[in-house]
CSV table of C-alpha atoms in Angstrom, one decimal:
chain,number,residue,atom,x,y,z
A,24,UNK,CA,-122.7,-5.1,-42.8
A,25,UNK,CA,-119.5,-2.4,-42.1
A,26,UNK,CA,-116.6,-4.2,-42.0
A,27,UNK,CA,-113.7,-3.9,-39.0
A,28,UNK,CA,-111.2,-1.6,-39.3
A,29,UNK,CA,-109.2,-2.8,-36.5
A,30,UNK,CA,-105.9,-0.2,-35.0
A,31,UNK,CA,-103.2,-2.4,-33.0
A,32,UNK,CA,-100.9,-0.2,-31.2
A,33,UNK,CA,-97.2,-0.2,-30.3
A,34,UNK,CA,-95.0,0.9,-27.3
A,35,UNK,CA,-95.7,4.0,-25.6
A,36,UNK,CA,-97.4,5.6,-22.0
A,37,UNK,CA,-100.8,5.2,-21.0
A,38,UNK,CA,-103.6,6.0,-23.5
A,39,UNK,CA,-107.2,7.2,-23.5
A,40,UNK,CA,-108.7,4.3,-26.3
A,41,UNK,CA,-111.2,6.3,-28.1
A,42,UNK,CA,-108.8,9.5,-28.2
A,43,UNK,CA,-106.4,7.5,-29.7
A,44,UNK,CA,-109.2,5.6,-32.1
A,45,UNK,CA,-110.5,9.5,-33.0
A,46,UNK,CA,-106.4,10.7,-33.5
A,47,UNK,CA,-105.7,7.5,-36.2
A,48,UNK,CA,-108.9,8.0,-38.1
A,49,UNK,CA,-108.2,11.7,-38.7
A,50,UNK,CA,-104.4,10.8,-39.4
A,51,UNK,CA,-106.3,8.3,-41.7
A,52,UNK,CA,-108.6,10.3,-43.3
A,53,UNK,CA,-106.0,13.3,-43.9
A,54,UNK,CA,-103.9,10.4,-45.4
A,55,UNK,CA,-107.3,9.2,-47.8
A,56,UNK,CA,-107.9,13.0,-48.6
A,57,UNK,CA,-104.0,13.0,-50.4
A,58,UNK,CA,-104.9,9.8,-51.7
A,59,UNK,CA,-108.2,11.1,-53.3
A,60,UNK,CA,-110.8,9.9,-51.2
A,61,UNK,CA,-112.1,13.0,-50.1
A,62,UNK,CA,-115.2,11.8,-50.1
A,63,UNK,CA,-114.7,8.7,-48.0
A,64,UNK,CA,-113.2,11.8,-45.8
A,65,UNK,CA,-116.1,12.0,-43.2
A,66,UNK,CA,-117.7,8.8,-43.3
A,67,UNK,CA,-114.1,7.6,-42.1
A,68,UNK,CA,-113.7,9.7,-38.9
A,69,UNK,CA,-117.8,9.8,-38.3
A,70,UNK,CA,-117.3,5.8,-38.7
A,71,UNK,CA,-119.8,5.4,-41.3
A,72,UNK,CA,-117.4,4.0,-43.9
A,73,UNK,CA,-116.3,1.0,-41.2
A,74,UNK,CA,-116.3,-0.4,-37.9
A,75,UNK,CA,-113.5,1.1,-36.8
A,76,UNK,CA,-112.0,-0.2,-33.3
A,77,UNK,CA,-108.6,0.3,-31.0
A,78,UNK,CA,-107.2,-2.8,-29.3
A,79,UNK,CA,-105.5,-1.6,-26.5
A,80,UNK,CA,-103.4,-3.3,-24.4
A,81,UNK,CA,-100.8,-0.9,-22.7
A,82,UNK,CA,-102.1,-1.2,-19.5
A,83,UNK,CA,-100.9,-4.4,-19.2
A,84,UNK,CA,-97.8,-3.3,-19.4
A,85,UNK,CA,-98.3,-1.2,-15.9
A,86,UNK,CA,-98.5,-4.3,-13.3
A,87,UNK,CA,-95.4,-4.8,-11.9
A,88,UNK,CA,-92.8,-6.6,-14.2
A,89,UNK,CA,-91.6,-8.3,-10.6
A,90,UNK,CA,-93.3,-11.6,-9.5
A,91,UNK,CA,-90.0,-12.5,-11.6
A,92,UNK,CA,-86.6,-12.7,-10.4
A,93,UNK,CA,-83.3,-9.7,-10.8
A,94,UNK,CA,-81.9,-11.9,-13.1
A,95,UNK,CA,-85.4,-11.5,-15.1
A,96,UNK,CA,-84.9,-7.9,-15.1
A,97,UNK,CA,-81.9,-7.8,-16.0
A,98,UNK,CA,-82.2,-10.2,-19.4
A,99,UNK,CA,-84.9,-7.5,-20.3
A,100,UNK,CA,-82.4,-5.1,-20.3
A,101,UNK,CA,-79.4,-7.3,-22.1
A,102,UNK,CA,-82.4,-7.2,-25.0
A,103,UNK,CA,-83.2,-3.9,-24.9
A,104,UNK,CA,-79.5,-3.5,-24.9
A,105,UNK,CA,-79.4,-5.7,-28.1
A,106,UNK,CA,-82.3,-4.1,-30.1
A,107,UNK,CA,-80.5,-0.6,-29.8
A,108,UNK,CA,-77.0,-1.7,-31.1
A,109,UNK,CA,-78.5,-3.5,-33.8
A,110,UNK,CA,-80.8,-0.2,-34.2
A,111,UNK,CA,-77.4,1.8,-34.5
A,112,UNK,CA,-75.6,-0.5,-36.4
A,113,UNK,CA,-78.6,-0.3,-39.4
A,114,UNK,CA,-78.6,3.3,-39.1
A,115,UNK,CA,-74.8,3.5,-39.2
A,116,UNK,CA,-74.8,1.7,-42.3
A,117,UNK,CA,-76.8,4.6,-43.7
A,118,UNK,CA,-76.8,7.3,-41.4
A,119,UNK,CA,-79.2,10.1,-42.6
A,120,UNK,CA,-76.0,13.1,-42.0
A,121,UNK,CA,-72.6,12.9,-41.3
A,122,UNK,CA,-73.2,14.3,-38.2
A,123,UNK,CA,-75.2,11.4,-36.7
A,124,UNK,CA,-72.2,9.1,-37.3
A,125,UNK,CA,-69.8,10.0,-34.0
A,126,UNK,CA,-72.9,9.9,-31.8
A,127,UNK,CA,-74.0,6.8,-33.6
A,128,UNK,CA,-70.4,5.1,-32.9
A,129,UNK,CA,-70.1,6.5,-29.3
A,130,UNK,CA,-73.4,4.9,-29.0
A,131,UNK,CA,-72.3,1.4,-29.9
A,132,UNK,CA,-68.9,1.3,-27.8
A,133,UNK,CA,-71.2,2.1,-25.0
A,134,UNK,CA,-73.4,-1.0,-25.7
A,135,UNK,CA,-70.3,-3.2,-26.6
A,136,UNK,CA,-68.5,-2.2,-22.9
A,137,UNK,CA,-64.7,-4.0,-23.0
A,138,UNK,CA,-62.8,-4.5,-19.6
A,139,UNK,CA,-66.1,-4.4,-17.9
A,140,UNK,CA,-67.7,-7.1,-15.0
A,141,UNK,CA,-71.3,-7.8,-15.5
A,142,UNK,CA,-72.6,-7.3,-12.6
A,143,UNK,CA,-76.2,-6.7,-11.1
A,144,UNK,CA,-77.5,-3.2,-12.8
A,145,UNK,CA,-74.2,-3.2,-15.2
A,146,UNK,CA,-76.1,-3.8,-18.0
A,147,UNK,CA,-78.7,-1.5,-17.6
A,148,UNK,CA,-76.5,1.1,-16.4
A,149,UNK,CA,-74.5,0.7,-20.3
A,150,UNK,CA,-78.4,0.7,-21.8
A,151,UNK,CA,-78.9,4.1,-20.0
A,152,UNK,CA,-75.7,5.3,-20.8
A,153,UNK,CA,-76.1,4.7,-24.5
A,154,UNK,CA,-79.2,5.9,-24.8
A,155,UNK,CA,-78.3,9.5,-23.3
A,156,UNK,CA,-76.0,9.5,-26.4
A,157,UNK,CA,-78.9,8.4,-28.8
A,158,UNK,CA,-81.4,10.9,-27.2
A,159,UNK,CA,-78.8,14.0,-28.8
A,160,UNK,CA,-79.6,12.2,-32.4
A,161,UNK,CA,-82.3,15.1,-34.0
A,162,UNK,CA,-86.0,14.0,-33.0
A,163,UNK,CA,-85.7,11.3,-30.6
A,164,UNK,CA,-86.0,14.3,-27.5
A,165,UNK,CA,-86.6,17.6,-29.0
A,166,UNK,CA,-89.3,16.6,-31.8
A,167,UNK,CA,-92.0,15.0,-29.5
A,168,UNK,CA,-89.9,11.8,-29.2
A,169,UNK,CA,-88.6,10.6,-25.8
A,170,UNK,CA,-88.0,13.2,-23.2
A,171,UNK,CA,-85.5,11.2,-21.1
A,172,UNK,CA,-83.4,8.1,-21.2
A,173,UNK,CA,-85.1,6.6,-18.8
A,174,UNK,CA,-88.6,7.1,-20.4
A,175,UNK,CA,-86.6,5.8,-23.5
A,176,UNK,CA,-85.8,2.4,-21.9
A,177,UNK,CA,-88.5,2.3,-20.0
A,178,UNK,CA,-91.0,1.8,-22.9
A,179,UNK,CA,-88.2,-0.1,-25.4
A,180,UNK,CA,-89.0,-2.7,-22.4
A,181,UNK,CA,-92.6,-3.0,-23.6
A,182,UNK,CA,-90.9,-4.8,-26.5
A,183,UNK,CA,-88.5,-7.4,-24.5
A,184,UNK,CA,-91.3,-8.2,-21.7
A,185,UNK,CA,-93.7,-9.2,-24.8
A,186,UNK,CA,-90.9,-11.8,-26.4
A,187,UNK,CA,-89.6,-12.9,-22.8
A,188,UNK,CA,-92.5,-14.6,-22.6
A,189,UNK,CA,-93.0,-14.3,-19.4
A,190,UNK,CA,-94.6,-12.4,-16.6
A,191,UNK,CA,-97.2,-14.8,-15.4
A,192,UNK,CA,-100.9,-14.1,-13.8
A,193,UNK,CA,-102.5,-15.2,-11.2
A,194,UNK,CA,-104.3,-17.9,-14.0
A,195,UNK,CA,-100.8,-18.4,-15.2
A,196,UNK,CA,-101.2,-16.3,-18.7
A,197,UNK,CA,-98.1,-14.7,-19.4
A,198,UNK,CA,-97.5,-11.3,-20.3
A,199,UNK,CA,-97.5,-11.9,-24.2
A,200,UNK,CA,-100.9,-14.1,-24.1
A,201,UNK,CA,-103.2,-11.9,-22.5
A,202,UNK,CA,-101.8,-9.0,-24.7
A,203,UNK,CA,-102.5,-11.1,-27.5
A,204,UNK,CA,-106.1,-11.7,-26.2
A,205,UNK,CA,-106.7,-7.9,-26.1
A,206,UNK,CA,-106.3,-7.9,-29.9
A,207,UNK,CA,-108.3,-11.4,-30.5
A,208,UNK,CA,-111.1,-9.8,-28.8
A,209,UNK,CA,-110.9,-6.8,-30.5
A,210,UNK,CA,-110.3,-8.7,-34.6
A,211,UNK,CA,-114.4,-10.0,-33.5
A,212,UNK,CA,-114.6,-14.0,-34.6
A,213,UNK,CA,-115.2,-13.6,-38.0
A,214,UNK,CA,-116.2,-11.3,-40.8
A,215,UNK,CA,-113.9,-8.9,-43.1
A,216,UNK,CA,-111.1,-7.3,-40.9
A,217,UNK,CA,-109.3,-4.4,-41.9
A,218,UNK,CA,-105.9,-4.4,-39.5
A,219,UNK,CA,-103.9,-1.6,-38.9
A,220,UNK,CA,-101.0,-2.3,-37.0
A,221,UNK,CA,-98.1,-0.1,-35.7
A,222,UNK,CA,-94.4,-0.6,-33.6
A,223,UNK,CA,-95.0,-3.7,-31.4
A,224,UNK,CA,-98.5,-4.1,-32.4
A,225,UNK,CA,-96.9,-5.4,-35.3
A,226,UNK,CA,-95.4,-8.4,-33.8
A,227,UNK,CA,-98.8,-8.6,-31.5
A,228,UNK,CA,-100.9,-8.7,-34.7
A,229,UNK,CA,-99.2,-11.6,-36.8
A,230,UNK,CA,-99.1,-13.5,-33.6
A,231,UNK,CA,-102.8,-13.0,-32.9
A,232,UNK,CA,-103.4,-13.5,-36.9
A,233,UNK,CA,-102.3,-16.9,-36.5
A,234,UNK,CA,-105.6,-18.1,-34.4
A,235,UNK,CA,-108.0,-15.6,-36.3
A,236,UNK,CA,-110.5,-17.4,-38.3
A,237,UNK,CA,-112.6,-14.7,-39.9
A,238,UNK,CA,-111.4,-13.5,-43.2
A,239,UNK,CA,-108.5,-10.2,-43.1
A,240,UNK,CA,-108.9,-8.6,-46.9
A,241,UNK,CA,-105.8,-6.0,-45.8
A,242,UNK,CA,-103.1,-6.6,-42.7
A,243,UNK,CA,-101.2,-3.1,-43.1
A,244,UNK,CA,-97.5,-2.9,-40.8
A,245,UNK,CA,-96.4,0.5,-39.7
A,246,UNK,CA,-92.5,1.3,-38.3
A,247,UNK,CA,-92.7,-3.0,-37.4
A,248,UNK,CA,-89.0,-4.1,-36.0
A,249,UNK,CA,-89.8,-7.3,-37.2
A,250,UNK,CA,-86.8,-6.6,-39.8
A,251,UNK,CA,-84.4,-6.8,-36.9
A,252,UNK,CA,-82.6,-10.1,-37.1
A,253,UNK,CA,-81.1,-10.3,-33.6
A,254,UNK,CA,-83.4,-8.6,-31.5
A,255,UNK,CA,-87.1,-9.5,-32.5
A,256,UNK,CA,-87.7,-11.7,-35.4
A,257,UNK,CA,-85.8,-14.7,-34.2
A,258,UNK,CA,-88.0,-13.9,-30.8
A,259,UNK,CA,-91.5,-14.4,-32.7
A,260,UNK,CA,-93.6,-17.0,-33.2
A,261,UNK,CA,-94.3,-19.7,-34.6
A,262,UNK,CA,-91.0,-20.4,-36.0
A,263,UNK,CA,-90.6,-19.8,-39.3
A,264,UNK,CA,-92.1,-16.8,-39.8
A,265,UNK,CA,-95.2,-17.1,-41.9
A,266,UNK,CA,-97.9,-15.1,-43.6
A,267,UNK,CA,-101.2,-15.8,-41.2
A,268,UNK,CA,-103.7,-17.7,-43.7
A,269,UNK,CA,-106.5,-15.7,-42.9
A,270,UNK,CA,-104.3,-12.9,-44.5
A,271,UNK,CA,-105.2,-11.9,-48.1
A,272,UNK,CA,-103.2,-9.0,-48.4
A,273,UNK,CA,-100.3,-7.3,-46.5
A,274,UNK,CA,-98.5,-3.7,-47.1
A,275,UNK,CA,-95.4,-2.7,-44.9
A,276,UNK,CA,-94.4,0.7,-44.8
A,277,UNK,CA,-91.3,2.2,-43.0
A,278,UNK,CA,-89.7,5.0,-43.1
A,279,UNK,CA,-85.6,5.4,-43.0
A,280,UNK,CA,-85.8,8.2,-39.9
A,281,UNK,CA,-87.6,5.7,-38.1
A,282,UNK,CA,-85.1,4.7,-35.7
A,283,UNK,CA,-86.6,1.6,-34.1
A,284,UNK,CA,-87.0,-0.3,-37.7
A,285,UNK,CA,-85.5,-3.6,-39.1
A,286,UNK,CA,-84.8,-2.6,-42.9
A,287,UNK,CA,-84.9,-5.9,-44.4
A,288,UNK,CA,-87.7,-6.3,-47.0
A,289,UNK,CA,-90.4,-8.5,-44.9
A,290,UNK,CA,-90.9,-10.4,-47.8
A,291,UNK,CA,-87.5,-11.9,-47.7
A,292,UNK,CA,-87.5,-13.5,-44.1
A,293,UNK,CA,-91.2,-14.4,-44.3
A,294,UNK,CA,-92.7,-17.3,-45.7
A,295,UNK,CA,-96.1,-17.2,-47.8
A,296,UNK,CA,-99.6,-18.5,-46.8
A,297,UNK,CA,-101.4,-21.2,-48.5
A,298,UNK,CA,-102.9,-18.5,-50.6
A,299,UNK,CA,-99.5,-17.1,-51.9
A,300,UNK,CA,-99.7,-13.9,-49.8
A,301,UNK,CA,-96.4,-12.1,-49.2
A,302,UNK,CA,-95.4,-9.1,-47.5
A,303,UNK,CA,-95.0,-6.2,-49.7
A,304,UNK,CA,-92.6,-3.4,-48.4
A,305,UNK,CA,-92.5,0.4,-49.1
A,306,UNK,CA,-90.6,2.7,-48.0
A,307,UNK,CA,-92.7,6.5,-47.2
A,308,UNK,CA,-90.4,9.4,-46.1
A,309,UNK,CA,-92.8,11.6,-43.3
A,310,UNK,CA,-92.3,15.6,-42.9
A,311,UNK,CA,-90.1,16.3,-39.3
A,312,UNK,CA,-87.6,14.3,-37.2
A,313,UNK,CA,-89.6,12.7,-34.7
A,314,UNK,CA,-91.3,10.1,-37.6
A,315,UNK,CA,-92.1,7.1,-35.7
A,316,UNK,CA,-95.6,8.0,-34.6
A,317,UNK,CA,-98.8,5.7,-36.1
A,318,UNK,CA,-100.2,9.2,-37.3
A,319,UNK,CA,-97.3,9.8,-39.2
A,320,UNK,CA,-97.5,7.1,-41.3
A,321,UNK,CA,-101.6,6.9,-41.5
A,322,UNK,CA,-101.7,10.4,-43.2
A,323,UNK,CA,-99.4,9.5,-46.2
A,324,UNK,CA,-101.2,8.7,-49.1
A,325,UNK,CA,-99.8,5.1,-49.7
A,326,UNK,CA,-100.8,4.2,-46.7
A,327,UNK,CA,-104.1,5.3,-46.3
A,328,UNK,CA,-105.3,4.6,-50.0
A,329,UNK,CA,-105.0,1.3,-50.1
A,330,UNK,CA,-106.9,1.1,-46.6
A,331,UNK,CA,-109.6,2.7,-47.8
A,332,UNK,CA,-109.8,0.9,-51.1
A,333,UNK,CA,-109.6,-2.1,-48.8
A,334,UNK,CA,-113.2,-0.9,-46.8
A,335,UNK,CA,-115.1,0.0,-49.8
A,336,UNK,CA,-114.2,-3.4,-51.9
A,337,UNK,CA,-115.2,-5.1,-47.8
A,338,UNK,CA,-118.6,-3.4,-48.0
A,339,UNK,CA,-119.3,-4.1,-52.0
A,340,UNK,CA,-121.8,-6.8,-51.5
């Protein structure tokens, strides 16, 4: 029996599943090739070497955010507001040029506003504001990154509607739990899973791990913001962090252009499972300045090495 390779995406626009399932195995498989697995190569995008599946859930992020109140909407933004200062404050702290650093600054004394009155649409209008400023950083527009401001806070949202918990259906399953479902669905009820998680799926998946009884040989974390103290991690649950016991090994890579990433080590904020598993971060540096993309970080080697070591030790018998 093939085990699951199971992708969990992040934020983002609408997406065709398969294309996107087709796009991470090559990514993959270009990533195994440098790794030398060439000849794990084709039995990886023909899916010969696993089960390989895409839990999608960003269509659920496309019903109306509304059956809540303006002062919902407007908490979404305050968060969004507080994931990109403490975004700019990291990458102040190290910013990749010297250039970066007045954009970086005027950046944060938009988010920080003095002398003035909240108000409805003041904070979004300071989120918008700021992120004009950010979208002039290198990559975030002109790379393949976001084309707008708008499109920018638009899908930084995905990430506050997830921890707001809210949003409820017409059964009274909030946003978070039925995205959450989408990935239990797709993990299957038991056997060896392989998870490949990237952005926000990152947060989805440990969530979702926690109620996963089949056996996970590899959880693998791509670009996660779990690392940000203020923003997300304090958001997740359950409280305190912890690695999910089905978990028997867990790699987390970022890399330092990725501007939507906590840097602290993962292993330092998040407690062990009863097997002793911990996080293990690494830092990859990807070609170009738009570096956030899953595909990105599938096609380093030390990424996709380990995944594919991961499926052949699965289907040893």
């Amino acid at each position: 029996m093939k085990p699951r390779l199971v992708f969990v995406h992040g934020i983002g626009g609408p997406r065709d599943p398969a294309a996107e399932l087709d796009a991470w195995l090559r990514a993959l498989a270009e990533g195994a090739r440098a790794a030398g697995h060439a000849r794990r190569v084709l039995d990886l995008i023909q899916g010969w070497a696993a089960d390989a599946r895409f839990a999608y859930y960003g269509n659920l992020f496309d019903t109306a955010q509304g059956q809540g109140s303006a002062s919902e909407g407007e908490d979404t933004d305050d968060l969004v507001g507080v994931l990109l200062r403490e975004a700019v404050e990291v990458r102040l702290a190290e910013p990749a040029t010297d250039d970066e650093v007045p954009l970086l600054r005027r950046a944060h004394a938009q988010l920080m506003p003095e002398g003035d009155p909240q108000g409805a649409g003041s904070v979004a209008r300071h989120v918008l504001t700021a992120s004009n400023t950010l979208l002039s950083l290198p990559g975030l527009r002109t790379f393949g990154g976001w084309a707008s401001a708008g499109l920018m806070v638009g899908q930084l949202r995905q990430v506050t509607r997830y921890l707001r918990r809210g949003e409820k259906d017409e059964e009274g399953l909030s946003l978070d739990t039925r995205i959450r479902r989408r990935v239990e669905e797709t993990l299957g009820p038991s056997g060896p899973t392989i998870v490949v998680a990237h952005s926000l799926g990152t947060v989805v998946s440990l969530e979702a791990l926690h109620a996963h009884q089949g056996c996970v040989p590899l959880l693998v974390t791509l670009g996660s913001p779990m690392g940000m103290s203020t923003a997300v991690r304090p958001r997740m649950r359950p409280q305190p962090l912890q690695v999910p016991g089905s978990v028997e090994r867990w790699l987390n890579f970022w890399d330092r252009d990725d501007f939507i990433v906590g840097r602290p080590r993962l292993e330092k904020v998040v407690g062990p499972n009863s097997l002793s598993v911990l996080p293990f971060t690494r830092r990859v540096d990807s070609d170009g300045a738009w570096v956030h993309p899953a595909a990105k970080y599938l096609a380093q080697p030390a990424v996709a090495g380990p995944v594919v070591e991961a499926i052949e030790a699965a289907t040893r018998p």
